[in-house]
Short mmCIF file of C-alpha atoms and ligand atoms in Angstrom, two decimals:
data_model
loop_
_atom_site.label_atom_id
_atom_site.label_comp_id
_atom_site.label_asym_id
_atom_site.label_seq_id
_atom_site.Cartn_x
_atom_site.Cartn_y
_atom_site.Cartn_z
CA UNK A 1 85.78 112.82 94.74
CA UNK A 2 85.94 112.23 90.64
CA UNK A 3 86.39 108.60 90.10
CA UNK A 4 86.60 106.37 86.87
CA UNK A 5 85.63 102.76 87.12
CA UNK A 6 86.59 101.06 84.44
CA UNK A 7 84.56 97.67 84.16
CA UNK A 8 81.78 99.89 85.41
CA UNK A 9 79.18 97.82 83.56
CA UNK A 10 80.69 94.29 85.05
CA UNK A 11 79.45 92.49 87.98
CA UNK A 12 81.58 94.47 90.28
CA UNK A 13 81.64 97.50 88.60
CA UNK A 14 77.79 98.10 88.38
CA UNK A 15 77.80 97.78 92.27
CA UNK A 16 80.85 99.89 92.84
CA UNK A 17 79.10 102.53 90.64
CA UNK A 18 76.20 102.79 92.97
CA UNK A 19 78.17 102.49 95.97
CA UNK A 20 80.54 105.25 95.28
CA UNK A 21 77.60 107.53 94.16
CA UNK A 22 75.70 106.80 97.08
CA UNK A 23 78.72 107.78 98.93
CA UNK A 24 78.54 111.18 97.44
CA UNK A 25 81.48 110.73 94.99
CA UNK A 26 81.13 111.12 91.08
CA UNK A 27 81.58 108.11 89.42
CA UNK A 28 82.40 107.88 85.74
CA UNK A 29 81.75 104.55 83.95
CA UNK A 30 83.98 103.32 80.98
CA UNK A 31 82.62 100.86 78.57
CA UNK A 32 83.77 99.62 75.12
CA UNK A 33 79.80 100.28 74.27
CA UNK A 34 78.60 103.81 73.70
CA UNK A 35 76.89 105.33 76.51
CA UNK A 36 73.56 104.17 77.94
CA UNK A 37 73.77 105.95 81.30
CA UNK A 38 74.98 109.17 83.07
CA UNK A 39 78.62 109.98 83.40
CA UNK A 40 79.37 107.33 80.66
CA UNK A 41 82.71 107.18 78.69
CA UNK A 42 83.71 104.98 75.89
CA UNK A 43 87.00 103.65 75.83
CA UNK A 44 88.95 100.52 75.23
CA UNK A 45 91.74 98.94 77.15
CA UNK A 46 92.75 96.62 74.60
CA UNK A 47 93.42 99.46 71.92
CA UNK A 48 94.01 102.52 74.00
CA UNK A 49 90.91 104.51 72.24
CA UNK A 50 89.27 106.83 74.50
CA UNK A 51 91.60 106.27 77.59
CA UNK A 52 92.71 109.99 77.80
CA UNK A 53 89.31 111.44 77.49
CA UNK A 54 88.19 108.67 80.20
CA UNK A 55 90.74 109.65 82.66
CA UNK A 56 90.47 113.49 82.29
CA UNK A 57 89.61 115.32 85.40
CA UNK A 58 89.35 112.14 87.45
CA UNK A 59 91.00 112.25 90.92
CA UNK A 60 90.98 108.42 91.18
CA UNK A 61 90.55 105.56 88.75
CA UNK A 62 89.18 102.11 90.11
CA UNK A 63 90.30 99.62 87.37
CA UNK A 64 88.11 96.63 87.41
CA UNK A 65 88.20 96.14 83.49
CA UNK A 66 88.86 92.76 82.37
CA UNK A 67 88.86 90.32 79.57
CA UNK A 68 88.44 87.50 81.84
CA UNK A 69 85.38 86.32 79.65
CA UNK A 70 87.29 86.75 76.59
CA UNK A 71 90.51 84.94 77.15
CA UNK A 72 92.02 85.44 73.73
CA UNK A 73 92.06 89.33 74.72
CA UNK A 74 93.80 88.85 77.93
CA UNK A 75 97.17 90.10 77.56
CA UNK A 76 96.09 93.08 75.26
CA UNK A 77 93.32 94.12 77.62
CA UNK A 78 94.46 93.19 81.16
CA UNK A 79 98.44 93.54 80.72
CA UNK A 80 98.87 95.79 78.02
CA UNK A 81 95.61 97.56 78.65
CA UNK A 82 96.57 98.31 82.38
CA UNK A 83 99.74 99.92 81.30
CA UNK A 84 98.00 102.12 78.76
CA UNK A 85 95.20 103.05 81.46
CA UNK A 86 98.12 103.92 84.08
CA UNK A 87 99.93 105.86 81.51
CA UNK A 88 97.00 107.88 80.51
CA UNK A 89 96.38 108.48 84.33
CA UNK A 90 99.67 109.73 84.54
CA UNK A 91 99.52 112.28 81.90
CA UNK A 92 95.92 113.43 83.41
CA UNK A 93 97.66 113.83 87.16
CA UNK A 94 95.10 111.33 88.64
CA UNK A 95 96.30 110.63 91.99
CA UNK A 96 95.35 107.44 92.90
CA UNK A 97 94.72 104.12 91.22
CA UNK A 98 92.90 100.95 92.66
CA UNK A 99 93.73 97.78 91.19
CA UNK A 100 91.11 94.90 91.75
CA UNK A 101 92.86 91.64 92.05
CA UNK A 102 92.51 87.98 93.40
CA UNK A 103 93.44 86.26 96.70
CA UNK A 104 96.04 83.58 95.97
CA UNK A 105 96.38 83.89 92.47
CA UNK A 106 100.32 83.06 92.60
CA UNK A 107 99.33 79.71 93.65
CA UNK A 108 97.28 78.52 91.00
CA UNK A 109 98.37 77.38 87.47
CA UNK A 110 95.99 79.43 85.42
CA UNK A 111 96.52 81.71 82.55
CA UNK A 112 94.28 84.46 83.64
CA UNK A 113 95.86 84.38 86.80
CA UNK A 114 99.25 84.84 85.30
CA UNK A 115 97.96 87.95 83.45
CA UNK A 116 96.47 89.42 86.74
CA UNK A 117 99.95 88.72 88.48
CA UNK A 118 101.64 90.64 85.23
CA UNK A 119 99.18 93.49 85.57
CA UNK A 120 99.54 93.80 89.27
CA UNK A 121 103.51 94.34 88.80
CA UNK A 122 102.75 96.95 86.21
CA UNK A 123 100.52 98.81 89.06
CA UNK A 124 103.28 98.34 91.32
CA UNK A 125 105.90 100.06 89.15
CA UNK A 126 104.32 103.29 90.63
CA UNK A 127 103.21 105.23 87.46
CA UNK A 128 100.48 106.38 89.51
CA UNK A 129 100.37 106.06 93.24
CA UNK A 130 98.69 102.93 93.85
CA UNK A 131 96.39 100.53 95.76
CA UNK A 132 95.90 96.76 94.92
CA UNK A 133 93.06 95.42 96.59
CA UNK A 134 92.57 91.72 96.14
CA UNK A 135 89.14 89.66 96.63
CA UNK A 136 88.26 86.13 96.78
CA UNK A 137 85.80 84.81 93.98
CA UNK A 138 82.49 86.59 93.64
CA UNK A 139 79.02 84.89 94.39
CA UNK A 140 78.05 85.89 90.61
CA UNK A 141 81.24 83.99 89.70
CA UNK A 142 80.11 80.76 91.52
CA UNK A 143 76.90 81.25 89.59
CA UNK A 144 78.92 81.27 86.20
CA UNK A 145 80.64 78.13 87.34
CA UNK A 146 77.67 76.27 88.20
CA UNK A 147 75.73 77.37 84.89
CA UNK A 148 78.86 75.63 83.01
CA UNK A 149 78.76 72.40 84.95
CA UNK A 150 75.12 72.01 84.54
CA UNK A 151 74.91 71.86 80.77
CA UNK A 152 73.99 68.26 80.59
CA UNK A 153 70.26 67.71 81.14
CA UNK A 154 69.40 66.45 84.77
CA UNK A 155 73.22 66.42 85.71
CA UNK A 156 75.29 68.96 87.87
CA UNK A 157 78.86 67.40 87.47
CA UNK A 158 81.40 69.24 89.86
CA UNK A 159 84.90 68.71 91.46
CA UNK A 160 83.15 68.01 95.01
CA UNK A 161 86.40 69.17 96.81
CA UNK A 162 87.07 72.61 95.42
CA UNK A 163 87.32 75.23 98.06
CA UNK A 164 86.10 78.94 97.76
CA UNK A 165 85.47 81.61 100.24
CA UNK A 166 82.74 83.36 98.05
CA UNK A 167 82.16 86.95 98.66
CA UNK A 168 79.40 89.40 97.65
CA UNK A 169 80.00 92.24 95.00
CA UNK A 170 78.25 94.82 97.24
CA UNK A 171 80.57 93.94 100.19
CA UNK A 172 83.58 94.28 97.81
CA UNK A 173 82.37 97.60 96.38
CA UNK A 174 81.72 98.98 99.80
CA UNK A 175 85.43 98.23 100.96
CA UNK A 176 86.51 99.97 97.42
CA UNK A 177 84.74 103.09 98.29
CA UNK A 178 86.81 103.34 101.46
CA UNK A 179 90.07 102.47 99.73
CA UNK A 180 89.54 104.78 97.00
CA UNK A 181 88.75 107.51 99.47
CA UNK A 182 91.77 106.95 101.39
CA UNK A 183 95.57 107.25 100.33
CA UNK A 184 97.40 105.11 98.25
CA UNK A 185 98.38 102.11 100.34
CA UNK A 186 100.27 99.49 98.05
CA UNK A 187 98.88 96.15 98.46
CA UNK A 188 96.22 96.00 100.99
CA UNK A 189 94.95 92.99 102.95
CA UNK A 190 92.98 90.41 101.26
CA UNK A 191 89.30 90.77 101.38
CA UNK A 192 87.43 87.48 101.76
CA UNK A 193 83.87 86.22 101.80
CA UNK A 194 82.42 85.19 105.42
CA UNK A 195 82.68 81.62 104.77
CA UNK A 196 85.16 78.87 103.64
CA UNK A 197 83.00 76.34 101.50
CA UNK A 198 83.27 73.50 99.42
CA UNK A 199 81.94 73.86 95.94
CA UNK A 200 79.74 70.78 96.61
CA UNK A 201 78.07 72.78 99.49
CA UNK A 202 77.60 75.97 97.34
CA UNK A 203 76.25 73.58 94.56
CA UNK A 204 73.60 72.13 96.95
CA UNK A 205 72.33 75.42 97.77
CA UNK A 206 72.36 76.75 94.27
CA UNK A 207 70.31 74.05 92.88
CA UNK A 208 67.77 74.44 95.86
CA UNK A 209 67.42 78.22 95.07
CA UNK A 210 67.13 77.56 91.36
CA UNK A 211 64.69 74.84 91.89
CA UNK A 212 66.69 72.76 89.54
CA UNK A 213 65.92 68.96 89.38
CA UNK A 214 69.30 67.89 88.80
CA UNK A 215 71.46 65.13 90.20
CA UNK A 216 74.67 66.33 92.06
CA UNK A 217 77.88 64.39 90.77
CA UNK A 218 81.57 64.37 91.84
CA UNK A 219 83.72 64.98 88.91
CA UNK A 220 87.17 65.10 90.19
CA UNK A 221 89.79 66.77 87.47
CA UNK A 222 93.36 65.38 87.36
CA UNK A 223 94.93 68.50 86.35
CA UNK A 224 97.11 70.83 88.54
CA UNK A 225 94.69 73.86 88.57
CA UNK A 226 91.85 71.74 90.08
CA UNK A 227 94.24 70.19 92.89
CA UNK A 228 95.46 73.97 93.74
CA UNK A 229 91.88 75.08 94.37
CA UNK A 230 90.74 71.94 95.98
CA UNK A 231 93.99 72.37 98.41
CA UNK A 232 92.53 75.71 99.49
CA UNK A 233 94.84 78.15 97.66
CA UNK A 234 92.17 80.78 97.04
CA UNK A 235 91.02 81.00 100.50
CA UNK A 236 92.07 83.66 103.23
CA UNK A 237 90.73 82.37 106.26
CA UNK A 238 92.35 85.15 108.08
CA UNK A 239 90.37 87.69 106.09
CA UNK A 240 86.50 86.77 106.60
CA UNK A 241 85.68 90.18 105.66
CA UNK A 242 82.52 90.24 103.72
CA UNK A 243 79.30 90.05 105.36
CA UNK A 244 77.11 88.17 102.78
CA UNK A 245 76.74 84.61 102.70
CA UNK A 246 76.06 82.56 99.56
CA UNK A 247 72.69 81.88 100.62
CA UNK A 248 71.61 85.28 101.68
CA UNK A 249 73.01 86.47 97.85
CA UNK A 250 70.59 83.56 96.72
CA UNK A 251 67.53 84.77 98.57
CA UNK A 252 68.20 88.44 97.19
CA UNK A 253 68.44 86.84 93.54
CA UNK A 254 65.70 84.40 93.78
CA UNK A 255 63.48 84.76 96.99
CA UNK A 256 64.52 81.67 98.46
CA UNK A 257 67.41 78.86 98.64
N1 NAP B 301 84.78 87.47 89.37
C1 NAP B 301 85.51 87.24 90.19
O1 NAP B 301 84.96 86.22 91.07
C2 NAP B 301 86.36 88.17 90.80
C3 NAP B 301 86.86 87.99 92.20
C4 NAP B 301 88.13 88.62 92.50
C5 NAP B 301 88.96 89.54 91.84
N2 NAP B 301 88.09 89.71 90.58
C6 NAP B 301 88.56 91.29 89.70
O2 NAP B 301 87.39 92.20 89.94
C7 NAP B 301 87.52 92.79 88.41
C8 NAP B 301 85.90 92.86 88.13
O3 NAP B 301 85.63 91.57 87.62
P1 NAP B 301 84.23 91.29 87.01
O4 NAP B 301 84.08 89.77 87.46
O5 NAP B 301 83.16 92.06 87.83
O6 NAP B 301 84.19 91.61 85.75
P2 NAP B 301 83.35 91.31 84.43
O7 NAP B 301 82.01 91.19 84.79
O8 NAP B 301 83.55 90.18 83.94
O9 NAP B 301 83.36 92.59 83.77
C9 NAP B 301 84.29 92.93 82.77
C10 NAP B 301 84.39 94.29 82.65
O10 NAP B 301 85.64 94.75 81.66
C11 NAP B 301 84.91 95.58 80.89
N3 NAP B 301 85.95 95.42 79.58
C12 NAP B 301 86.35 94.08 78.99
N4 NAP B 301 87.21 94.17 78.26
C13 NAP B 301 87.36 95.87 78.07
C14 NAP B 301 88.20 96.47 77.24
N5 NAP B 301 88.90 95.72 76.11
N6 NAP B 301 88.14 97.92 77.42
C15 NAP B 301 87.47 98.45 78.31
N7 NAP B 301 86.70 97.60 79.39
C16 NAP B 301 86.75 96.19 79.02
C17 NAP B 301 83.62 95.14 80.57
O11 NAP B 301 83.23 96.39 79.79
P3 NAP B 301 82.05 96.54 78.77
O12 NAP B 301 81.99 94.93 78.24
O13 NAP B 301 81.18 97.16 78.83
O14 NAP B 301 83.26 97.05 77.67
C18 NAP B 301 83.00 94.96 81.75
O15 NAP B 301 82.78 96.04 82.44
C19 NAP B 301 88.42 91.99 87.56
O16 NAP B 301 89.76 92.75 87.63
C20 NAP B 301 88.74 90.59 88.06
O17 NAP B 301 89.72 90.23 87.85
C21 NAP B 301 87.00 89.35 90.15
#
């Protein structure tokens, strides 16, 4: 099957391209940057440039491109960009779009999640036959959060009570290969990691694996978003689907935990 991966250079996208190719599919990477690898196309969701060429000859699109790291580009990229991509896919007679989204996002007051919800609604307009696969937070995102909370010397200050069910991008990628090769199925069951964890317990393992000499301290945040994450709204305890624990991921990355 010929599959375009938007966000093919991102945390999930890189693993997805490998998984699709290992399963015998053709995976074309879309990026804003000029090509550095095989089967690469330059395209920009925020402007629409290159999208028609990106979807040409593709049977399916996995849409994992996002401006999560550039919030000022969120609406242009994740919301309007999703519509632009779908319209290009329709013109190219693409048979299936798989949109990657986030478990529990309607329960959290966070601008990024509002943009994702708007994008889900556009996908569900049926411009192209669709599936939406929601996943919990990736192990790589846990590291981004922990790095951000560890900027002060000798201190890692985090909200201890935040709850996550982190999942490995390789496990999500394997699920997406099956979803993409299957029939368009609408909103699919959530895909979560193998364990419910407090942020504190994840931080303890991360500090150990990185051999960082930092004191771990609780930093409760008296804001709605933080309370909601602590309430466990990002969890899907009935869908402990991923196999890889956070510690197994740390061993793969750092050789220890
Ligand atoms: N991170 C998580 O924990 C998590 C959890 C559940 C679901 N998800 C969802 O999974 C998907 C992938 O997330 P991720 O964390 O892997 O993303 P990521 O690492 O932040 O990568 C973002 C990707 O989007 C591309 N991109 C950004 N702006 C673009 C634009 N204007 N036009 C075209 N491409 C653009 C980037 O490509 P270039 O820079 O090469 O252009 C990059 O490949 C997202 O939909 C996200 O909401 C993420």
